[in-house]
Amino acid sequence: MSPAPKPQPSRANRPSRRSTRRIALFAGAYTHIADGVSLTLNRLVEHLEQQGATVRVFAPTVDDPAIEDHAGTLTSVPSLPVPGRSEYRLSLGLTPSVRQALDDFAPTLYHIATPDLLGHNALQRAQDTDTPVVTSYHTHFSSYLKYYHLGLLEAPVWGYLRSFYNQCRQVYVPTHAMADVLRGHGIDSDLRLWPRGVDTDRFAPSRRSAAWRRAHGIGTEEVVVAFVSRLVWEKGLDVYADVIDRLERQGVPHHSLVVGDGPAREELETRLPNATFPGFLDGTDLAEAYASSDVFLFPSDTETFGNVTLEAMASGLPTVCADAAGSRDLVDDGTTGRLCAPGHVEAFAEAVRTLVVDERRRDRMGTAARKRAQDFTWPAVLNRMSRYYDEVLPHPPSPSPQDPAPTGATA
């Protein structure tokens, strides 16, 4: 079990006065794993604190967190490792000591980023104290149920999610396509679009490095087909491996690059003996890995938003993705990349093949992808959330700067 709850200091300086923006954020993952959700939430908290808000995060913690320099003050929520997947944690909810910490903080707004026991308890506490509550949708549960052959649970899971989200003042979804999915399942709360951003200075074609390629055994003329993500099978690794195998059998010249780490790595290395596996990368290494590739293949259909897809696009790569809610708002099929039917190996392989053998097509789509990615700036994305908060806070502060919303991302 996790250690007793203890607030951990933030890296940001918080205001000394009691702010009307006292935000309690409840997350299933915040520091113990460095995935797209936890990184996005850390960025949001840092932004809110810079605006003068006081933020307290309630989330599971571990002794050796993936994110040590976290944003916000963190209260540890007791949790247990998920059986067989110890990198994930099962929250034990608002235990008495955690609830006391929450009551002492006296938030003016609850933001729930997880509909698990912690989120359920937080929703109840918000209702008990007549405090406005908003929520963000980060995990597309039904796709995971299908992947793990638990389809019989889909109806009751959607029933629970419908009840949960319909009790919240606002529900933040990352794409129009995901909003349509939620509406189709009867979630008729005030759905608001909250996409993700990308640092287009960090992720840029100019990061391409011949030295990086040489250091990883990649030839000057080789066309690199890259995959970047946590190495878990639900990210579409089986489709990626099958596509690479098909390209090899067809004699299509390419170099497979798999960036990331996770429980599936050893088996994937066995399936792809000719691929390069540099492991988990961040910072300059990650930016150079993207830009030093040529095609981005990401067949996952479990995403709510393709963070890695957006990073690849910003790096100037044409992207080949699953035609699913997480990618549909990002990839303009035939212009910035290709969308393929989820799980359709033949379609993915053909889409990748045409890009591998046609440099002009790659360059044209890569340029268009870079241009599209520049619509998604972090300042606009984060200020959008701040304005959403102001609509439900009991005494809204002065409006934040009205940065333009990302193109195609209206509320």
PDB file of C-alpha atoms in Angstrom, residues 169-363:
ATOM      1  CA  ARG A 169     -20.989  20.743 -14.589  1.00  0.00           C
ATOM      2  CA  GLN A 170     -18.613  20.449 -17.541  1.00  0.00           C
ATOM      3  CA  VAL A 171     -16.939  17.471 -19.251  1.00  0.00           C
ATOM      4  CA  TYR A 172     -13.718  18.177 -21.155  1.00  0.00           C
ATOM      5  CA  VAL A 173     -13.080  15.986 -24.186  1.00  0.00           C
ATOM      6  CA  PRO A 174      -9.955  16.106 -26.369  1.00  0.00           C
ATOM      7  CA  THR A 175     -11.570  15.795 -29.816  1.00  0.00           C
ATOM      8  CA  HIS A 176     -14.849  16.356 -31.639  1.00  0.00           C
ATOM      9  CA  ALA A 177     -14.884  12.657 -32.490  1.00  0.00           C
ATOM     10  CA  MET A 178     -14.660  11.694 -28.816  1.00  0.00           C
ATOM     11  CA  ALA A 179     -17.461  14.121 -27.976  1.00  0.00           C
ATOM     12  CA  ASP A 180     -19.622  12.360 -30.560  1.00  0.00           C
ATOM     13  CA  VAL A 181     -18.824   9.001 -28.940  1.00  0.00           C
ATOM     14  CA  LEU A 182     -19.860  10.243 -25.495  1.00  0.00           C
ATOM     15  CA  ARG A 183     -23.056  11.815 -26.793  1.00  0.00           C
ATOM     16  CA  GLY A 184     -23.862   8.551 -28.528  1.00  0.00           C
ATOM     17  CA  HIS A 185     -23.774   6.837 -25.139  1.00  0.00           C
ATOM     18  CA  GLY A 186     -26.109   9.323 -23.493  1.00  0.00           C
ATOM     19  CA  ILE A 187     -23.542  11.582 -21.848  1.00  0.00           C
ATOM     20  CA  ASP A 188     -25.327  14.887 -22.341  1.00  0.00           C
ATOM     21  CA  SER A 189     -23.539  17.140 -19.867  1.00  0.00           C
ATOM     22  CA  ASP A 190     -21.952  20.361 -21.041  1.00  0.00           C
ATOM     23  CA  LEU A 191     -19.245  18.819 -23.242  1.00  0.00           C
ATOM     24  CA  ARG A 192     -16.321  21.181 -23.863  1.00  0.00           C
ATOM     25  CA  LEU A 193     -13.466  20.661 -26.268  1.00  0.00           C
ATOM     26  CA  TRP A 194     -10.051  20.620 -24.589  1.00  0.00           C
ATOM     27  CA  PRO A 195      -7.409  19.362 -27.031  1.00  0.00           C
ATOM     28  CA  ARG A 196      -3.724  18.966 -26.229  1.00  0.00           C
ATOM     29  CA  GLY A 197      -0.871  21.167 -27.267  1.00  0.00           C
ATOM     30  CA  VAL A 198       2.617  20.596 -28.585  1.00  0.00           C
ATOM     31  CA  ASP A 199       5.868  22.510 -28.223  1.00  0.00           C
ATOM     32  CA  THR A 200       6.662  23.215 -31.865  1.00  0.00           C
ATOM     33  CA  ASP A 201      10.087  24.602 -30.981  1.00  0.00           C
ATOM     34  CA  ARG A 202      11.089  21.394 -29.240  1.00  0.00           C
ATOM     35  CA  PHE A 203       9.450  19.085 -31.789  1.00  0.00           C
ATOM     36  CA  ALA A 204      10.560  20.388 -35.168  1.00  0.00           C
ATOM     37  CA  PRO A 205      12.083  19.144 -38.448  1.00  0.00           C
ATOM     38  CA  SER A 206      15.232  21.111 -37.597  1.00  0.00           C
ATOM     39  CA  ARG A 207      15.971  18.510 -34.891  1.00  0.00           C
ATOM     40  CA  ARG A 208      16.833  15.926 -37.543  1.00  0.00           C
ATOM     41  CA  SER A 209      20.300  14.590 -36.745  1.00  0.00           C
ATOM     42  CA  ALA A 210      22.605  12.477 -38.878  1.00  0.00           C
ATOM     43  CA  ALA A 211      24.679  11.884 -35.751  1.00  0.00           C
ATOM     44  CA  TRP A 212      21.634  10.531 -33.885  1.00  0.00           C
ATOM     45  CA  ARG A 213      20.902   8.158 -36.751  1.00  0.00           C
ATOM     46  CA  ARG A 214      24.508   6.940 -36.892  1.00  0.00           C
ATOM     47  CA  ALA A 215      24.572   6.400 -33.126  1.00  0.00           C
ATOM     48  CA  HIS A 216      21.565   4.096 -33.458  1.00  0.00           C
ATOM     49  CA  GLY A 217      22.821   2.146 -36.446  1.00  0.00           C
ATOM     50  CA  ILE A 218      20.580   3.809 -39.026  1.00  0.00           C
ATOM     51  CA  GLY A 219      22.030   4.316 -42.478  1.00  0.00           C
ATOM     52  CA  THR A 220      22.017   7.676 -44.226  1.00  0.00           C
ATOM     53  CA  GLU A 221      19.593   6.593 -46.953  1.00  0.00           C
ATOM     54  CA  GLU A 222      17.378   4.304 -44.873  1.00  0.00           C
ATOM     55  CA  VAL A 223      13.719   5.284 -44.496  1.00  0.00           C
ATOM     56  CA  VAL A 224      12.801   5.046 -40.821  1.00  0.00           C
ATOM     57  CA  VAL A 225       9.309   3.851 -39.849  1.00  0.00           C
ATOM     58  CA  ALA A 226       8.917   4.963 -36.229  1.00  0.00           C
ATOM     59  CA  PHE A 227       6.634   4.034 -33.351  1.00  0.00           C
ATOM     60  CA  VAL A 228       6.704   6.059 -30.111  1.00  0.00           C
ATOM     61  CA  SER A 229       4.698   5.100 -27.038  1.00  0.00           C
ATOM     62  CA  ARG A 230       4.662   3.030 -23.891  1.00  0.00           C
ATOM     63  CA  LEU A 231       5.229  -0.552 -24.989  1.00  0.00           C
ATOM     64  CA  VAL A 232       1.934  -2.147 -24.024  1.00  0.00           C
ATOM     65  CA  TRP A 233      -0.061  -4.265 -26.445  1.00  0.00           C
ATOM     66  CA  GLU A 234      -3.182  -2.087 -26.321  1.00  0.00           C
ATOM     67  CA  LYS A 235      -1.189   0.619 -28.134  1.00  0.00           C
ATOM     68  CA  GLY A 236      -1.448  -1.412 -31.340  1.00  0.00           C
ATOM     69  CA  LEU A 237       1.956  -3.085 -31.095  1.00  0.00           C
ATOM     70  CA  ASP A 238       0.642  -6.279 -32.667  1.00  0.00           C
ATOM     71  CA  VAL A 239      -0.476  -4.349 -35.756  1.00  0.00           C
ATOM     72  CA  TYR A 240       2.824  -2.459 -35.912  1.00  0.00           C
ATOM     73  CA  ALA A 241       4.776  -5.723 -35.741  1.00  0.00           C
ATOM     74  CA  ASP A 242       2.592  -7.343 -38.411  1.00  0.00           C
ATOM     75  CA  VAL A 243       3.014  -4.340 -40.713  1.00  0.00           C
ATOM     76  CA  ILE A 244       6.806  -4.370 -40.345  1.00  0.00           C
ATOM     77  CA  ASP A 245       6.845  -8.115 -40.964  1.00  0.00           C
ATOM     78  CA  ARG A 246       4.762  -7.645 -44.108  1.00  0.00           C
ATOM     79  CA  LEU A 247       7.052  -4.888 -45.404  1.00  0.00           C
ATOM     80  CA  GLU A 248      10.075  -7.125 -44.855  1.00  0.00           C
ATOM     81  CA  ARG A 249       8.446 -10.034 -46.697  1.00  0.00           C
ATOM     82  CA  GLN A 250       7.563  -7.687 -49.568  1.00  0.00           C
ATOM     83  CA  GLY A 251      11.155  -6.484 -49.753  1.00  0.00           C
ATOM     84  CA  VAL A 252      10.241  -2.862 -49.002  1.00  0.00           C
ATOM     85  CA  PRO A 253      13.471  -1.179 -47.800  1.00  0.00           C
ATOM     86  CA  HIS A 254      13.012   0.510 -44.419  1.00  0.00           C
ATOM     87  CA  HIS A 255      14.357   0.661 -40.866  1.00  0.00           C
ATOM     88  CA  SER A 256      11.985   0.042 -37.948  1.00  0.00           C
ATOM     89  CA  LEU A 257      12.457   2.273 -34.878  1.00  0.00           C
ATOM     90  CA  VAL A 258      10.521   1.577 -31.663  1.00  0.00           C
ATOM     91  CA  VAL A 259      10.897   4.279 -29.002  1.00  0.00           C
ATOM     92  CA  GLY A 260       9.595   3.578 -25.521  1.00  0.00           C
ATOM     93  CA  ASP A 261       9.621   0.994 -22.781  1.00  0.00           C
ATOM     94  CA  GLY A 262       7.100  -1.221 -21.058  1.00  0.00           C
ATOM     95  CA  PRO A 263       6.059  -4.800 -20.295  1.00  0.00           C
ATOM     96  CA  ALA A 264       5.694  -5.754 -23.975  1.00  0.00           C
ATOM     97  CA  ARG A 265       9.225  -4.745 -24.955  1.00  0.00           C
ATOM     98  CA  GLU A 266      10.916  -8.135 -24.618  1.00  0.00           C
ATOM     99  CA  GLU A 267       8.302  -9.956 -26.685  1.00  0.00           C
ATOM    100  CA  LEU A 268       8.264  -7.192 -29.289  1.00  0.00           C
ATOM    101  CA  GLU A 269      12.053  -7.328 -29.626  1.00  0.00           C
ATOM    102  CA  THR A 270      11.707 -11.040 -30.359  1.00  0.00           C
ATOM    103  CA  ARG A 271       9.074 -10.371 -33.020  1.00  0.00           C
ATOM    104  CA  LEU A 272      11.122  -7.567 -34.606  1.00  0.00           C
ATOM    105  CA  PRO A 273      14.768  -8.710 -34.531  1.00  0.00           C
ATOM    106  CA  ASN A 274      15.826  -6.117 -37.129  1.00  0.00           C
ATOM    107  CA  ALA A 275      14.281  -3.129 -35.367  1.00  0.00           C
ATOM    108  CA  THR A 276      16.112  -0.559 -33.251  1.00  0.00           C
ATOM    109  CA  PHE A 277      14.907  -0.216 -29.636  1.00  0.00           C
ATOM    110  CA  PRO A 278      16.529   2.808 -27.945  1.00  0.00           C
ATOM    111  CA  GLY A 279      14.205   2.530 -24.923  1.00  0.00           C
ATOM    112  CA  PHE A 280      12.458   5.399 -23.174  1.00  0.00           C
ATOM    113  CA  LEU A 281      13.580   8.804 -24.441  1.00  0.00           C
ATOM    114  CA  ASP A 282      12.761  12.347 -23.442  1.00  0.00           C
ATOM    115  CA  GLY A 283      14.123  15.836 -23.920  1.00  0.00           C
ATOM    116  CA  THR A 284      16.452  16.401 -26.848  1.00  0.00           C
ATOM    117  CA  ASP A 285      16.849  12.672 -27.469  1.00  0.00           C
ATOM    118  CA  LEU A 286      13.119  12.243 -28.055  1.00  0.00           C
ATOM    119  CA  ALA A 287      12.888  15.297 -30.290  1.00  0.00           C
ATOM    120  CA  GLU A 288      15.827  14.035 -32.370  1.00  0.00           C
ATOM    121  CA  ALA A 289      14.311  10.549 -32.586  1.00  0.00           C
ATOM    122  CA  TYR A 290      11.116  11.931 -34.114  1.00  0.00           C
ATOM    123  CA  ALA A 291      12.812  14.330 -36.503  1.00  0.00           C
ATOM    124  CA  SER A 292      15.393  11.736 -37.562  1.00  0.00           C
ATOM    125  CA  SER A 293      12.603   9.388 -38.656  1.00  0.00           C
ATOM    126  CA  ASP A 294      10.685   9.511 -41.927  1.00  0.00           C
ATOM    127  CA  VAL A 295       7.251   7.941 -41.352  1.00  0.00           C
ATOM    128  CA  PHE A 296       5.270   7.659 -38.120  1.00  0.00           C
ATOM    129  CA  LEU A 297       3.154   4.525 -37.737  1.00  0.00           C
ATOM    130  CA  PHE A 298       0.738   4.517 -34.794  1.00  0.00           C
ATOM    131  CA  PRO A 299      -2.065   1.938 -35.156  1.00  0.00           C
ATOM    132  CA  SER A 300      -3.495   2.333 -31.628  1.00  0.00           C
ATOM    133  CA  ASP A 301      -7.279   2.718 -31.480  1.00  0.00           C
ATOM    134  CA  THR A 302      -7.448   3.153 -27.688  1.00  0.00           C
ATOM    135  CA  GLU A 303      -6.372   6.815 -27.591  1.00  0.00           C
ATOM    136  CA  THR A 304      -8.596   9.708 -26.590  1.00  0.00           C
ATOM    137  CA  PHE A 305      -6.028  12.064 -28.126  1.00  0.00           C
ATOM    138  CA  GLY A 306      -2.877  11.188 -30.039  1.00  0.00           C
ATOM    139  CA  ASN A 307      -0.198  13.119 -28.129  1.00  0.00           C
ATOM    140  CA  VAL A 308       2.588  11.203 -29.865  1.00  0.00           C
ATOM    141  CA  THR A 309       0.873  11.688 -33.215  1.00  0.00           C
ATOM    142  CA  LEU A 310       0.869  15.449 -32.680  1.00  0.00           C
ATOM    143  CA  GLU A 311       4.555  15.390 -31.678  1.00  0.00           C
ATOM    144  CA  ALA A 312       5.389  13.422 -34.828  1.00  0.00           C
ATOM    145  CA  MET A 313       3.427  15.870 -36.975  1.00  0.00           C
ATOM    146  CA  ALA A 314       5.219  18.824 -35.388  1.00  0.00           C
ATOM    147  CA  SER A 315       8.481  17.059 -36.250  1.00  0.00           C
ATOM    148  CA  GLY A 316       7.480  17.042 -39.911  1.00  0.00           C
ATOM    149  CA  LEU A 317       6.511  13.377 -40.274  1.00  0.00           C
ATOM    150  CA  PRO A 318       3.617  12.009 -42.304  1.00  0.00           C
ATOM    151  CA  THR A 319       1.557   9.897 -39.914  1.00  0.00           C
ATOM    152  CA  VAL A 320      -0.245   6.610 -40.529  1.00  0.00           C
ATOM    153  CA  CYS A 321      -2.821   6.111 -37.781  1.00  0.00           C
ATOM    154  CA  ALA A 322      -5.945   4.169 -36.909  1.00  0.00           C
ATOM    155  CA  ASP A 323      -9.158   5.807 -38.089  1.00  0.00           C
ATOM    156  CA  ALA A 324     -10.422   6.219 -34.530  1.00  0.00           C
ATOM    157  CA  ALA A 325     -11.532   9.060 -32.264  1.00  0.00           C
ATOM    158  CA  GLY A 326      -8.037   9.807 -30.954  1.00  0.00           C
ATOM    159  CA  SER A 327      -6.543  10.484 -34.397  1.00  0.00           C
ATOM    160  CA  ARG A 328      -9.447  11.592 -36.569  1.00  0.00           C
ATOM    161  CA  ASP A 329      -9.292  15.247 -35.495  1.00  0.00           C
ATOM    162  CA  LEU A 330      -5.533  15.417 -36.084  1.00  0.00           C
ATOM    163  CA  VAL A 331      -4.793  13.518 -39.290  1.00  0.00           C
ATOM    164  CA  ASP A 332      -6.235  14.823 -42.546  1.00  0.00           C
ATOM    165  CA  ASP A 333      -6.346  11.620 -44.575  1.00  0.00           C
ATOM    166  CA  GLY A 334      -4.396  12.028 -47.793  1.00  0.00           C
ATOM    167  CA  THR A 335      -2.997  15.438 -46.806  1.00  0.00           C
ATOM    168  CA  THR A 336      -1.038  15.139 -43.538  1.00  0.00           C
ATOM    169  CA  GLY A 337      -0.973  11.352 -43.460  1.00  0.00           C
ATOM    170  CA  ARG A 338      -3.252   8.347 -43.733  1.00  0.00           C
ATOM    171  CA  LEU A 339      -6.083   6.933 -41.639  1.00  0.00           C
ATOM    172  CA  CYS A 340      -6.626   3.175 -41.803  1.00  0.00           C
ATOM    173  CA  ALA A 341      -9.341   0.914 -40.457  1.00  0.00           C
ATOM    174  CA  PRO A 342      -8.334  -0.218 -36.947  1.00  0.00           C
ATOM    175  CA  GLY A 343      -6.573  -3.575 -37.016  1.00  0.00           C
ATOM    176  CA  HIS A 344      -6.476  -3.742 -40.839  1.00  0.00           C
ATOM    177  CA  VAL A 345      -2.847  -4.795 -41.327  1.00  0.00           C
ATOM    178  CA  GLU A 346      -3.006  -4.839 -45.116  1.00  0.00           C
ATOM    179  CA  ALA A 347      -4.294  -1.247 -45.267  1.00  0.00           C
ATOM    180  CA  PHE A 348      -1.649  -0.012 -42.829  1.00  0.00           C
ATOM    181  CA  ALA A 349       1.121  -1.814 -44.714  1.00  0.00           C
ATOM    182  CA  GLU A 350       0.063  -0.353 -48.046  1.00  0.00           C
ATOM    183  CA  ALA A 351      -0.190   3.162 -46.606  1.00  0.00           C
ATOM    184  CA  VAL A 352       3.303   2.886 -45.125  1.00  0.00           C
ATOM    185  CA  ARG A 353       4.720   1.294 -48.288  1.00  0.00           C
ATOM    186  CA  THR A 354       3.548   4.158 -50.503  1.00  0.00           C
ATOM    187  CA  LEU A 355       5.264   6.645 -48.200  1.00  0.00           C
ATOM    188  CA  VAL A 356       8.479   4.646 -47.906  1.00  0.00           C
ATOM    189  CA  VAL A 357       8.961   4.401 -51.672  1.00  0.00           C
ATOM    190  CA  ASP A 358       7.823   7.944 -52.541  1.00  0.00           C
ATOM    191  CA  GLU A 359      10.064  10.634 -51.059  1.00  0.00           C
ATOM    192  CA  ARG A 360       8.104  13.437 -52.680  1.00  0.00           C
ATOM    193  CA  ARG A 361       4.868  12.251 -51.109  1.00  0.00           C
ATOM    194  CA  ARG A 362       6.602  11.965 -47.727  1.00  0.00           C
ATOM    195  CA  ASP A 363       7.925  15.495 -47.939  1.00  0.00           C
TER     196      ASP A 363
END
